[in-house]
C-alpha positions as MATLAB code, in Angstrom:
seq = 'XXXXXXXXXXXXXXXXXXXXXXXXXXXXXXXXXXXXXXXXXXXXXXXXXXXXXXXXXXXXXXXXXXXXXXXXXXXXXXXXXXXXXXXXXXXXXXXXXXXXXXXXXXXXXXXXXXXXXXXXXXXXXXXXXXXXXXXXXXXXXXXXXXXXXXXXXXXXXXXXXXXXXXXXXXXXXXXXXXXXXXXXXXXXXXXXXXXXXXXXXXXXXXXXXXXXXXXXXXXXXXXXXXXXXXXXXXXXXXXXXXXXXXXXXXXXXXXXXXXXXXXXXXXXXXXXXXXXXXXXXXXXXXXXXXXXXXXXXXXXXXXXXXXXXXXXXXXXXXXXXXXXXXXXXXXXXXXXXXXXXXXXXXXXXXXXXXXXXXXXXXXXXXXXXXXXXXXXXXXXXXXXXXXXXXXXXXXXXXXXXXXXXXXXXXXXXXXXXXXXXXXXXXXXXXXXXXXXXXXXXXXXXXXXXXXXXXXXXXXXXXXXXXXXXXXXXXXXXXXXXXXXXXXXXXXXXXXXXXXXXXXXXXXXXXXXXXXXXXXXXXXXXXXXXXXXXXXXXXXXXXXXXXXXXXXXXXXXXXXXXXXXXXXXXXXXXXXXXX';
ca = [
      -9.069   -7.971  -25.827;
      -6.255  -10.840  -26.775;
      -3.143   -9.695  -27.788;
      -3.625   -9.394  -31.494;
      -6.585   -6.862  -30.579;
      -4.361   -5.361  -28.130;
      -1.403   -4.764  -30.694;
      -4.205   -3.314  -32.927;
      -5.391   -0.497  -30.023;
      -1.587    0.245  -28.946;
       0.393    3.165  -29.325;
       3.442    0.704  -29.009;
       5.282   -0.968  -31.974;
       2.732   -4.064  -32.958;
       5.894   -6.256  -33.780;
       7.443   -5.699  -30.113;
       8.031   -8.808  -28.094;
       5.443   -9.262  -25.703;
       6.959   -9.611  -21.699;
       6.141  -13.684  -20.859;
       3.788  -12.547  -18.412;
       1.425  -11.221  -20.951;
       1.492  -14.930  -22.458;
       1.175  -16.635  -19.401;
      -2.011  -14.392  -18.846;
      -3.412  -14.999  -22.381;
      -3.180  -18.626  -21.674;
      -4.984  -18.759  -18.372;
      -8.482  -19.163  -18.968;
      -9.405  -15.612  -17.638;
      -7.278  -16.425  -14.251;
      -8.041  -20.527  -14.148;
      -4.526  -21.310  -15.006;
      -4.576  -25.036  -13.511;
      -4.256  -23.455  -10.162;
      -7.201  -26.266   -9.167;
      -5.472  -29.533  -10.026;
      -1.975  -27.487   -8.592;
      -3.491  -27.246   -5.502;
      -4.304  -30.775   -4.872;
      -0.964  -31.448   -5.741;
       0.430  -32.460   -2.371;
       3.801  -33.680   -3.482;
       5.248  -29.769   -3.468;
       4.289  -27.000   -0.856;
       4.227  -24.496   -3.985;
       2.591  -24.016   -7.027;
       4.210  -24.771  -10.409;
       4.624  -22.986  -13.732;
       2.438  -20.146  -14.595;
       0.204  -20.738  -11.230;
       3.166  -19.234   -9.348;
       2.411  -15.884  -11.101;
      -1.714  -16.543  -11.481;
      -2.472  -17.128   -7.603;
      -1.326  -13.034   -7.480;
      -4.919  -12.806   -9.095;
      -6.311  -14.155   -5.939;
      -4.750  -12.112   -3.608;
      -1.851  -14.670   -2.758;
       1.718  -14.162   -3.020;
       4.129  -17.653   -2.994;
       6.839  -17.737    0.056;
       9.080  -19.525    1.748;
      10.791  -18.810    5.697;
      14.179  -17.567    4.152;
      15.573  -17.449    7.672;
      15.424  -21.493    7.422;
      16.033  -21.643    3.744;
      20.118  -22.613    3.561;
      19.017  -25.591    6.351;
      16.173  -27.261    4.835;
      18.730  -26.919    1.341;
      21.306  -28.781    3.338;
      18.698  -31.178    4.136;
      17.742  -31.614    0.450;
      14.208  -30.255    1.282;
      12.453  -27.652   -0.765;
      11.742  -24.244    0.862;
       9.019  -24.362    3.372;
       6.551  -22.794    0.580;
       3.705  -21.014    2.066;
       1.266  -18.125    0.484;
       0.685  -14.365    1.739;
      -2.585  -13.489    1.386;
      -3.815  -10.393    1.300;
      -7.370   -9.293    1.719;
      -9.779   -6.999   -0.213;
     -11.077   -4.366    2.107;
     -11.813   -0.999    0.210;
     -11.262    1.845    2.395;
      -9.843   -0.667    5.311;
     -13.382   -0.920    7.348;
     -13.876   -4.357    8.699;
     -16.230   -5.313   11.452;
     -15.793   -7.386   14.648;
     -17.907  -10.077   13.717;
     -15.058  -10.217   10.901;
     -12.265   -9.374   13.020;
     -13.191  -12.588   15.034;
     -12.805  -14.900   12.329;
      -9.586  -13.734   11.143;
      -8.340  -13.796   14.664;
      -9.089  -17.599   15.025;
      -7.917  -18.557   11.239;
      -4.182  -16.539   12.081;
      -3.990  -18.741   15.739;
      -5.011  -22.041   13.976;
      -4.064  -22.130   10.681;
      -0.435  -19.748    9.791;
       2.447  -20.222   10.882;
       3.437  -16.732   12.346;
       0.037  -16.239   14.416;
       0.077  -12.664   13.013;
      -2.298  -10.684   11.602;
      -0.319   -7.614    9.498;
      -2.199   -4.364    9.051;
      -0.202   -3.099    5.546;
       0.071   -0.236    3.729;
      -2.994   -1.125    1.311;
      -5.090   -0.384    3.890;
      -5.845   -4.124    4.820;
      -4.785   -7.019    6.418;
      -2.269   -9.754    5.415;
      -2.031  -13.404    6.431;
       1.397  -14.640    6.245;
       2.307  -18.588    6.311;
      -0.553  -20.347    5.359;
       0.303  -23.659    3.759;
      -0.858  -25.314    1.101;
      -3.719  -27.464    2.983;
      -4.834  -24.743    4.601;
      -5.329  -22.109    1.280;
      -8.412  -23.456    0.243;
     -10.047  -23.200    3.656;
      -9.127  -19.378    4.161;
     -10.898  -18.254    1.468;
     -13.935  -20.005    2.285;
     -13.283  -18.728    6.358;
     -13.345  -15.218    4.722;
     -16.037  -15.588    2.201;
     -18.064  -17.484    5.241;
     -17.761  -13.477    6.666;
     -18.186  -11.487    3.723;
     -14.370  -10.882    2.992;
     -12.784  -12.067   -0.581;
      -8.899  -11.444   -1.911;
     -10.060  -10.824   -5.626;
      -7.655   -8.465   -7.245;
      -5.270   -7.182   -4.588;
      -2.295   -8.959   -6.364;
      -1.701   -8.774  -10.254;
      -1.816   -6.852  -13.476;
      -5.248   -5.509  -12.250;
      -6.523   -2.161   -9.973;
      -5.921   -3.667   -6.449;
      -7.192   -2.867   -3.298;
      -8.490    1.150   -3.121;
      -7.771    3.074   -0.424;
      -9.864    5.815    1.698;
      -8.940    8.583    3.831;
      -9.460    7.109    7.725;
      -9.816   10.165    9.208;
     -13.394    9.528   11.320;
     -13.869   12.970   12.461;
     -15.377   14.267    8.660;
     -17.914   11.216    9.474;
     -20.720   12.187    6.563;
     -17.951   13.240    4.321;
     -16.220   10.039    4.946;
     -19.104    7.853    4.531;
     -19.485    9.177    1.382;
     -15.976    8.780    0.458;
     -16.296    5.451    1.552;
     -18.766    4.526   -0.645;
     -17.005    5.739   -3.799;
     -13.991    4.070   -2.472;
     -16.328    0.320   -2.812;
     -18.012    1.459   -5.896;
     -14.337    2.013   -7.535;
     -13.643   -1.467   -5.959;
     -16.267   -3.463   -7.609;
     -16.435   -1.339  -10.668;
     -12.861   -2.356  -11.775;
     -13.056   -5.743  -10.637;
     -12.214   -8.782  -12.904;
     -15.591  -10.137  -14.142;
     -14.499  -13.532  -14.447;
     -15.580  -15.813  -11.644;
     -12.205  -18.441  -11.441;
     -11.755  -16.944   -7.842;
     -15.557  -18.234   -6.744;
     -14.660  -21.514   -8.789;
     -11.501  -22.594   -7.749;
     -11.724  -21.382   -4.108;
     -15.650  -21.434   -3.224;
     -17.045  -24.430   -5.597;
     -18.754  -22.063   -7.577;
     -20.715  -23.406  -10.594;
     -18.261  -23.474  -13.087;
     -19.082  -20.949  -16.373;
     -17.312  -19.777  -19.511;
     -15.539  -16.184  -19.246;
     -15.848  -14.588  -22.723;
     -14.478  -10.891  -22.347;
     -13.317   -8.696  -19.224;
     -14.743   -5.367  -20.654;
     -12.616   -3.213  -18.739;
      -9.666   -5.015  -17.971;
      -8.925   -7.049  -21.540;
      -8.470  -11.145  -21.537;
      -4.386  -10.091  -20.781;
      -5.635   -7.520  -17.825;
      -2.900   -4.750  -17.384;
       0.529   -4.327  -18.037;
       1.047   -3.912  -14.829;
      -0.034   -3.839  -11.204;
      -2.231   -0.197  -10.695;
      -3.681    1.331   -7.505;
      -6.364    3.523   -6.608;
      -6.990    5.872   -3.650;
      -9.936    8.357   -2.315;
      -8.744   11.346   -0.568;
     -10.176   14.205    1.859;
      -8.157   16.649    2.351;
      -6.284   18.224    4.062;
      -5.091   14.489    5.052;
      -2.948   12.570    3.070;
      -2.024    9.429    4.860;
      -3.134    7.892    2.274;
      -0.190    8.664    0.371;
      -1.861   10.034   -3.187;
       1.773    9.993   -4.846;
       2.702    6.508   -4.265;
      -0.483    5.344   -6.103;
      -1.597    5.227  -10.437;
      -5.117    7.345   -9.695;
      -5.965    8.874   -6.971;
      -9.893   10.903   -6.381;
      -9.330   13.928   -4.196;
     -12.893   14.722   -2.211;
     -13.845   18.545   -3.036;
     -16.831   19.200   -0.603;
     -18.553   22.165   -0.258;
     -20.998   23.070    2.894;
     -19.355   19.567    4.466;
     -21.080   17.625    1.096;
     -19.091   15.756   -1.424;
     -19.737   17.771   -5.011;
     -16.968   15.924   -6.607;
     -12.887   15.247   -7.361;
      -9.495   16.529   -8.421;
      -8.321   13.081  -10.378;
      -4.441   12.988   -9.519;
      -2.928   10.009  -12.489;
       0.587    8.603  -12.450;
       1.971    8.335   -9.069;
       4.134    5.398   -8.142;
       7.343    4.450   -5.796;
       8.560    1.221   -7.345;
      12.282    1.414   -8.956;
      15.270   -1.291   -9.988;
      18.792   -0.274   -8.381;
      20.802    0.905  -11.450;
      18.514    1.012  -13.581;
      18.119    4.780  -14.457;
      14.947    4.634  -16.670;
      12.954    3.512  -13.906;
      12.236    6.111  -10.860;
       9.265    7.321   -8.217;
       6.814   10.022   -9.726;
       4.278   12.022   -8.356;
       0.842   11.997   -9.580;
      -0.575   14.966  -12.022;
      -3.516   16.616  -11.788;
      -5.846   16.002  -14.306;
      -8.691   18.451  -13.224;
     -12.061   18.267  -11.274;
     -15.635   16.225  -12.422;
     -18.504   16.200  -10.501;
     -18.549   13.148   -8.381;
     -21.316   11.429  -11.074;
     -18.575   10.385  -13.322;
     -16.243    8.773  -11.016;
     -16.811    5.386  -12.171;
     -16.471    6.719  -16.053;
     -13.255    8.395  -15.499;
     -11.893    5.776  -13.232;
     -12.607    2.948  -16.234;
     -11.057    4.620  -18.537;
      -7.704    5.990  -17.109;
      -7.576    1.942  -16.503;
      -8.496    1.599  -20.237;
      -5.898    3.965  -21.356;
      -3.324    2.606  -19.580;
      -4.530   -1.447  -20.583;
      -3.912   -0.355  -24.122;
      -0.847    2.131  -24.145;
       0.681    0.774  -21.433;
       4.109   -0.981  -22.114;
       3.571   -4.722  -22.142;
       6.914   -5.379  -23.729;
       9.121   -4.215  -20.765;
       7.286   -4.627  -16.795;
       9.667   -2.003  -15.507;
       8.663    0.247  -17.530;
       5.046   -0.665  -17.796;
       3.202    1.374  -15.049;
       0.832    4.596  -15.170;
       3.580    6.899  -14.497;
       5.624    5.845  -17.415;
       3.063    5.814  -19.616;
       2.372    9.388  -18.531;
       6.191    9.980  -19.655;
       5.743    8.302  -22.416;
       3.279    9.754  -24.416;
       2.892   13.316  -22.393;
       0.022   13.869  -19.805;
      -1.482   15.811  -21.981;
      -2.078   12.871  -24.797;
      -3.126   10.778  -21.899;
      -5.393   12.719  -20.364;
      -7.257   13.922  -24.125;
      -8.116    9.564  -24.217;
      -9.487    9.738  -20.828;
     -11.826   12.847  -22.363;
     -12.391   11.165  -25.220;
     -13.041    7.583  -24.198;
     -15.235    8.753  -21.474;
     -17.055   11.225  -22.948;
     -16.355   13.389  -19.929;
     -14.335   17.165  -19.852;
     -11.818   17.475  -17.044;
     -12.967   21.128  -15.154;
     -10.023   23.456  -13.441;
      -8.852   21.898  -10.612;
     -10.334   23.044   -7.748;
      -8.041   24.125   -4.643;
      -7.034   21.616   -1.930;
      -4.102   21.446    0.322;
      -2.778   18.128    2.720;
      -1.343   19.218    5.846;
      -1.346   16.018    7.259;
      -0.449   12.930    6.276;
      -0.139   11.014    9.669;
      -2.410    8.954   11.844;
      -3.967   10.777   14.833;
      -3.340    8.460   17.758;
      -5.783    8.572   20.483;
      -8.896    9.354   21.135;
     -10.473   11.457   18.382;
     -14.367   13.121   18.629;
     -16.594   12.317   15.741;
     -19.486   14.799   14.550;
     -21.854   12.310   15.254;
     -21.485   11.972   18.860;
     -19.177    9.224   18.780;
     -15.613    8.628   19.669;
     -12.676    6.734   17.451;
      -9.785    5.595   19.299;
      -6.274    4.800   16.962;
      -4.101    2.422   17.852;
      -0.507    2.913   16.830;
       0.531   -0.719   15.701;
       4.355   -0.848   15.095;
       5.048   -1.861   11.630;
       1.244   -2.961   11.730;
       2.249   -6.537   13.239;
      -1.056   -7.556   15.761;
       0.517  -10.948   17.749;
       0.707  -11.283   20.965;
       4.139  -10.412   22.232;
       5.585  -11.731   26.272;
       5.341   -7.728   27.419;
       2.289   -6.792   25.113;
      -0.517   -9.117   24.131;
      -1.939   -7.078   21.285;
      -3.627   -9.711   19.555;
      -5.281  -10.658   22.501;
      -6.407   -7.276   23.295;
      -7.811   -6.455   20.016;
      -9.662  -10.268   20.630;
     -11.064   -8.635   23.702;
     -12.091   -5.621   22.115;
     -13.865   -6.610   19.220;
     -16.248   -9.096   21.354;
     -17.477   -6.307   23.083;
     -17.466   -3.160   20.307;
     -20.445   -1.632   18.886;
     -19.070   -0.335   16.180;
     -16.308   -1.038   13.017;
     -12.697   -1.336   13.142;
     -10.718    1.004   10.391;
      -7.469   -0.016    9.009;
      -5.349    2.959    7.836;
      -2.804    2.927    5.506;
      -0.001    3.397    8.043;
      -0.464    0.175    9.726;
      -2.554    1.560   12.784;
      -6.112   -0.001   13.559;
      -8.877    2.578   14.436;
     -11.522    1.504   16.948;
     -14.156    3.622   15.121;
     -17.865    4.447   16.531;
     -17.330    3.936   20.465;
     -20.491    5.111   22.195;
     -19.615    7.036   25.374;
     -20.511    4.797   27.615;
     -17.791    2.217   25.953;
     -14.838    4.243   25.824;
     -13.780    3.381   29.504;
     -13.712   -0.031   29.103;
     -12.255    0.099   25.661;
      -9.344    2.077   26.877;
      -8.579   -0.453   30.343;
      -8.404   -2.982   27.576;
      -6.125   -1.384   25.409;
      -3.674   -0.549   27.942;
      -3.660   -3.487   29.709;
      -2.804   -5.406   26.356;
       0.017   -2.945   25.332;
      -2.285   -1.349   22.406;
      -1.885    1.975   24.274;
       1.763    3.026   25.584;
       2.288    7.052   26.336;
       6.321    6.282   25.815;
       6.188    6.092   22.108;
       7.480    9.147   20.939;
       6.578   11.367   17.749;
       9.446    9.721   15.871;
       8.224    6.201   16.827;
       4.353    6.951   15.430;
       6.010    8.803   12.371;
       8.360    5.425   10.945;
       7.328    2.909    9.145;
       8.910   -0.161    7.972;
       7.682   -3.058    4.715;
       7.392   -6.704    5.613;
      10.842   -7.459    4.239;
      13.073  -10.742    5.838;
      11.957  -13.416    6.270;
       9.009  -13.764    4.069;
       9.392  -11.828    1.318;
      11.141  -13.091   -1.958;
      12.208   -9.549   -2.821;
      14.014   -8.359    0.372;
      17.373   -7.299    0.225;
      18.192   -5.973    3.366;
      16.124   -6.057    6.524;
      13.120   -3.350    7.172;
      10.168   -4.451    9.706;
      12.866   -6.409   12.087;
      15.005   -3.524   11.516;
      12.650   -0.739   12.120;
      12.662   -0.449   16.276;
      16.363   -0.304   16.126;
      16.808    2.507   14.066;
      13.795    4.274   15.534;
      15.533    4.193   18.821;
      18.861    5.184   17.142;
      16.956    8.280   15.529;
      15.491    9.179   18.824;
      19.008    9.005   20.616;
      19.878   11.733   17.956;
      17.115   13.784   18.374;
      17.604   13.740   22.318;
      21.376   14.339   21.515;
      20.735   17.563   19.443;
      18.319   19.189   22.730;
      14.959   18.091   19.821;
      13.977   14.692   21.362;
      10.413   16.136   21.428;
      10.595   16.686   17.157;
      10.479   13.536   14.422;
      11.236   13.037   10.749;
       9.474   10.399    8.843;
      11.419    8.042    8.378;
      11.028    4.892    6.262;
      12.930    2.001    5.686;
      12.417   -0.896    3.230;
      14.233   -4.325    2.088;
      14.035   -3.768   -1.987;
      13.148   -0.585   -4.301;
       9.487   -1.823   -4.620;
       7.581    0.370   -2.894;
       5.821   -1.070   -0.371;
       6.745    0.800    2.566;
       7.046    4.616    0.828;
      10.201    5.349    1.543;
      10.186    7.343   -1.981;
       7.927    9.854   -0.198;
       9.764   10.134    3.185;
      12.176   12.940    4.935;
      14.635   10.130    5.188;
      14.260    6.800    3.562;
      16.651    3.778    3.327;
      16.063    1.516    0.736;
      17.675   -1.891    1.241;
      20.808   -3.174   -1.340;
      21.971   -6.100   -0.224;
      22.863   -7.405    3.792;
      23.464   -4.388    5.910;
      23.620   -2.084    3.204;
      20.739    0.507    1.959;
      21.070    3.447    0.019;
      19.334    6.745    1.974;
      17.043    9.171    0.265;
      16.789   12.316    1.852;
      13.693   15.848    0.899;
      10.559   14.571    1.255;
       8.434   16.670    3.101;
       5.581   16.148    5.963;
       2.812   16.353    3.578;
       3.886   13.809    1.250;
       4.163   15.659   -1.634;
       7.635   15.493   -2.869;
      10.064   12.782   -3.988;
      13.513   12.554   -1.922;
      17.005   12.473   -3.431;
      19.717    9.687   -3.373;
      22.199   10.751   -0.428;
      24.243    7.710    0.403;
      24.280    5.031   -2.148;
      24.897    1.102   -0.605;
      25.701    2.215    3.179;
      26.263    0.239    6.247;
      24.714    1.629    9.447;
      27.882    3.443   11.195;
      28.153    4.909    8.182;
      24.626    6.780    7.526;
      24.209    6.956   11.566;
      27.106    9.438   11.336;
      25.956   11.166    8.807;
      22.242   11.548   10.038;
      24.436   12.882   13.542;
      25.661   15.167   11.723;
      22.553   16.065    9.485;
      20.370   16.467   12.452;
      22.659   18.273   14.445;
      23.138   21.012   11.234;
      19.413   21.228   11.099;
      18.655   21.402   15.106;
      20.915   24.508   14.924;
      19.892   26.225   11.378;
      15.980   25.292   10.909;
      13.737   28.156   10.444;
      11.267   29.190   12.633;
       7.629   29.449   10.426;
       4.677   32.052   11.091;
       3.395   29.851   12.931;
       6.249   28.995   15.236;
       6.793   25.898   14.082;
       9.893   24.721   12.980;
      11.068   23.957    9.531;
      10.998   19.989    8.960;
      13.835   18.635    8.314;
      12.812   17.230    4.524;
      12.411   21.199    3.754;
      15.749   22.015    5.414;
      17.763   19.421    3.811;
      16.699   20.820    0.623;
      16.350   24.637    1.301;
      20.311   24.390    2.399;
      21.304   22.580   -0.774;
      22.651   18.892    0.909;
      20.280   17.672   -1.598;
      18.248   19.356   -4.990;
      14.938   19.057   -4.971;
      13.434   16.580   -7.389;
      10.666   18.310   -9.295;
      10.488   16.261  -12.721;
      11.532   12.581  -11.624;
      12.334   11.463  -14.985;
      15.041   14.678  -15.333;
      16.102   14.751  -12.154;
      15.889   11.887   -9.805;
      18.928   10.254  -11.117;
      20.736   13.874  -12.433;
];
């Protein structure tokens, strides 16, 4: 669909100026750009023009080190330009064999050594330069691993529930989770020509996606319940498994989640996801093309802030929305059927699978695997995958599950992982329940720090919690560089969001099962200032929480609200900023 067809199909005015990254896409060839004769252009580290925004398409995102930035200026040197690249892995499962390879390409060829287990449920290389781009993608596609689509104006990487114990529900989870993947793929085949020296061919249409692809950047998840950790309200369509007798019959379809913001800028905000209704698991694929084809042709391609799922939802009413779905797909939403998340976090440790087997999580600090001088995680997880039997899992928390350990394994499995620091009894609740995005020094975005950040204020947090006599009790608590998203601090108990150098504003009401949207506390803070509040804050609520039937005590997200320090958002667009 070019733009003219586009304008035809839209709800929007057809005489609206088009954002330029609709052009830029129009004029790429389906995703060829001249990202091919860029690339051999070895007189820059980067890539130029429109092939700065096209390599997204591919899974890569353009950096520099900002930490040595201001020197290499003084030195009249461009930035040391490098690419992120992030893999596609639906539902995180990668094996050892694969594991292996990565390993070897993060030691040889990036220049942190890291591999970084992110919140999309995959891994991310960070630093590779320009010589070396090439050569990753044929290292992955040598093991069976690509980076189509988990960048861009396209449905990026999907995510699956991790949780190994439901092992025949997950497996079939799983396998909707790939079938989503490829389903929504881009058809054309630039990536396999540029990267792989694939026969080159003529791209005529992308049937689901349109020759501009989407307005924006969309994301898909598959859910079991009651876990959540995969976050359903940070992501544009999310499948929630409905089983019955322990078999998959089908899914609640939750449309229009999404964290991303702009400070000051009140029509953009986080939103939580609305339930459409349940269909039998035999039209997942239908339902899940066409929520994308709704939102390719009403979404706003005039204005990017405003150009996700959720706004569209806003826009033109869920109810107008969710008729096209109906219509286009020749499929009727059902009721909803019941579910309820009451649990969103990882289970660290060893867990026991219905099938006889045993799945050990890892709890990987901000997901960063390198090998540190008191703990050599990179190393360890080396050791362990040239010995496992089974399949590593990648959650969307940043831990690593060792998934499928026979019993006779899990010995020697565990001397590794504690001899390598991959195991450590001293991390507390609070520790296992923060989370931190990628922030300084690679990302463009960042504002303030968030993933170098993160252990400090962890420890702070647990100094308060020991202070108030509730060391043994944790909030989750998120902090990020820049409104984006990427760490989900818009669905946390506490979450800083980073404004400039030192400064965040703090978000305070989400609750443990990631289901509601916090409110602004503390707008552009420094850290004595929000430490004394959150002293104060958690002293208030270690004296006035609630015990529960259950004798568990009322989390602090639910007390913050319950006492009025902050309202509850229920519609974001009415009340977030109110």
């Amino acid at each position: 669909m070019d733009n003219t067809e586009f304008k035809k199909n839209s709800k929007h005015d057809p005489d609206a100026k088009f954002a330029d990254n609709e052009r830029l896409k129009g004029q790429s060839n389906f995703l060829r750009g001249t990202i091919e004769p860029d690339l051999g252009d070895q007189l820059t580290g980067g890539f130029t023009a429109d092939n700065f925004q096209l390599i997204r398409f591919h899974g890569m995102y353009q950096q520099d080190d900002r930490d040595i930035r201001p020197e290499r200026a003084k030195q009249k040197l461009e930035p040391l330009h490098n690419v992120m690249l992030r893999a596609r892995m639906p539902g995180g499962i990668i094996k050892p064999e694969q594991w292996l390879a990565i390993d070897k390409f993060a030691d040889d060829k990036t220049s942190y050594g890291s591999i970084r287990l992110t919140t999309r449920q995959t891994f991310q290389f960070h630093g590779v330069l320009k010589p070396h781009i090439k050569g990753m993608h044929q290292m992955l596609d040598g093991v069976g691993i690509d980076s189509i689509a988990t960048a861009g104006d396209v449905n990026r990487n999907v995510l699956c529930t991790a949780n190994p114990v439901q092992s025949e529900l997950h497996q079939e989870a799983y396998e909707w989770a790939k079938k989503i993947s490829e389903h929504l793929l881009p058809k054309t085949k630039a990536y396999a020509e540029i990267w792989l020296d694939g026969e080159k061919s003529e791209t005529t249409e992308e049937p689901i996606l349109g020759s501009t692809y989407l307005p924006r950047k969309f994301k898909t998840t598959v859910t079991i319940p009651p876990d959540n950790e995969v976050d359903i309200h940070a992501n544009d369509l999310n499948f929630v498994a409905i089983a019955q007798d322990g078999k998959l019959v089908g899914f609640n379809v939750l449309v229009g989640g999404g964290l991303a913001m702009t400070h000051g800028d009140v029509n953009t905000y986080p939103r939580r996801a609305d339930d459409f209704g349940f269909i039998p698991a035999e039209h997942t694929l239908a339902i899940a093309e066409h929520v994308v084809s709704v939102q390719r042709d009403w979404g706003n391609r005039s204005n990017r802030k405003n150009a996700k799922t959720k706004y569209t939802l806003d826009n033109y009413g869920v109810a107008a929305f969710k008729a096209e779905v109906e219509k286009r797909s020749g499929v009727k939403f059902e009721d909803s059927r019941p579910f309820e998340f009451t649990h969103r976090g990882d289970r660290i440790g060893w867990v026991d699978g219905i099938d006889g087997k045993h799945h050990l999580t890892l709890f990987i600090q901000s997901g960063r695997i390198l090998d540190y001088p008191e703990k050599t995680l990179k190393t360890g997880c080396r050791k362990i995958a040239e010995i496992h039997q089974g399949d590593f899992r990648m959650t969307a928390n940043q831990n690593l599950i060792i998934a499928g350990v026979p019993a006779d394994q899990k010995d020697i499995i565990e001397k590794i992982a504690r001899e390598h620091g991959l195991i450590d009894d001293s991390h507390t609740e609070q520790r296992k329940n923060s989370m931190a995005c990628v922030s300084f020094p690679t990302c463009p975005l960042a504002m303030a720090e968030a993933e170098r950040y993160l252990p400090t204020l962890v420890e702070q947090t647990e100094s308060l919690l020991a202070k108030h006599d509730i060391a043994n009790d944790n909030i989750i608590l998120r902090v990020v560089g820049c409104p984006n998203g990427c760490g989900r601090a818009m669905l946390a108990e506490i979450g800083l969001v980073g404004k400039g150098p030192g400064k965040y504003n703090v978000y305070l009401g989400g609750n443990r099962q990631g289901t509601r949207v916090p409110k602004l506390y503390l707008e552009n803070v420094s850290e004595d200032v929000y430490l004394a509040a959150f002293d104060e804050l958690i002293g208030t609520w270690a004296k006035e929480r609630l015990t529960l039937e259950n004798n568990e005590h009322e989390c602090f997200g639910d007390f913050v609200i319950r006492t009025g320090i902050v309202a509850e958002v229920k519609v974001s667009k009415t009340d977030f900023h109110a």
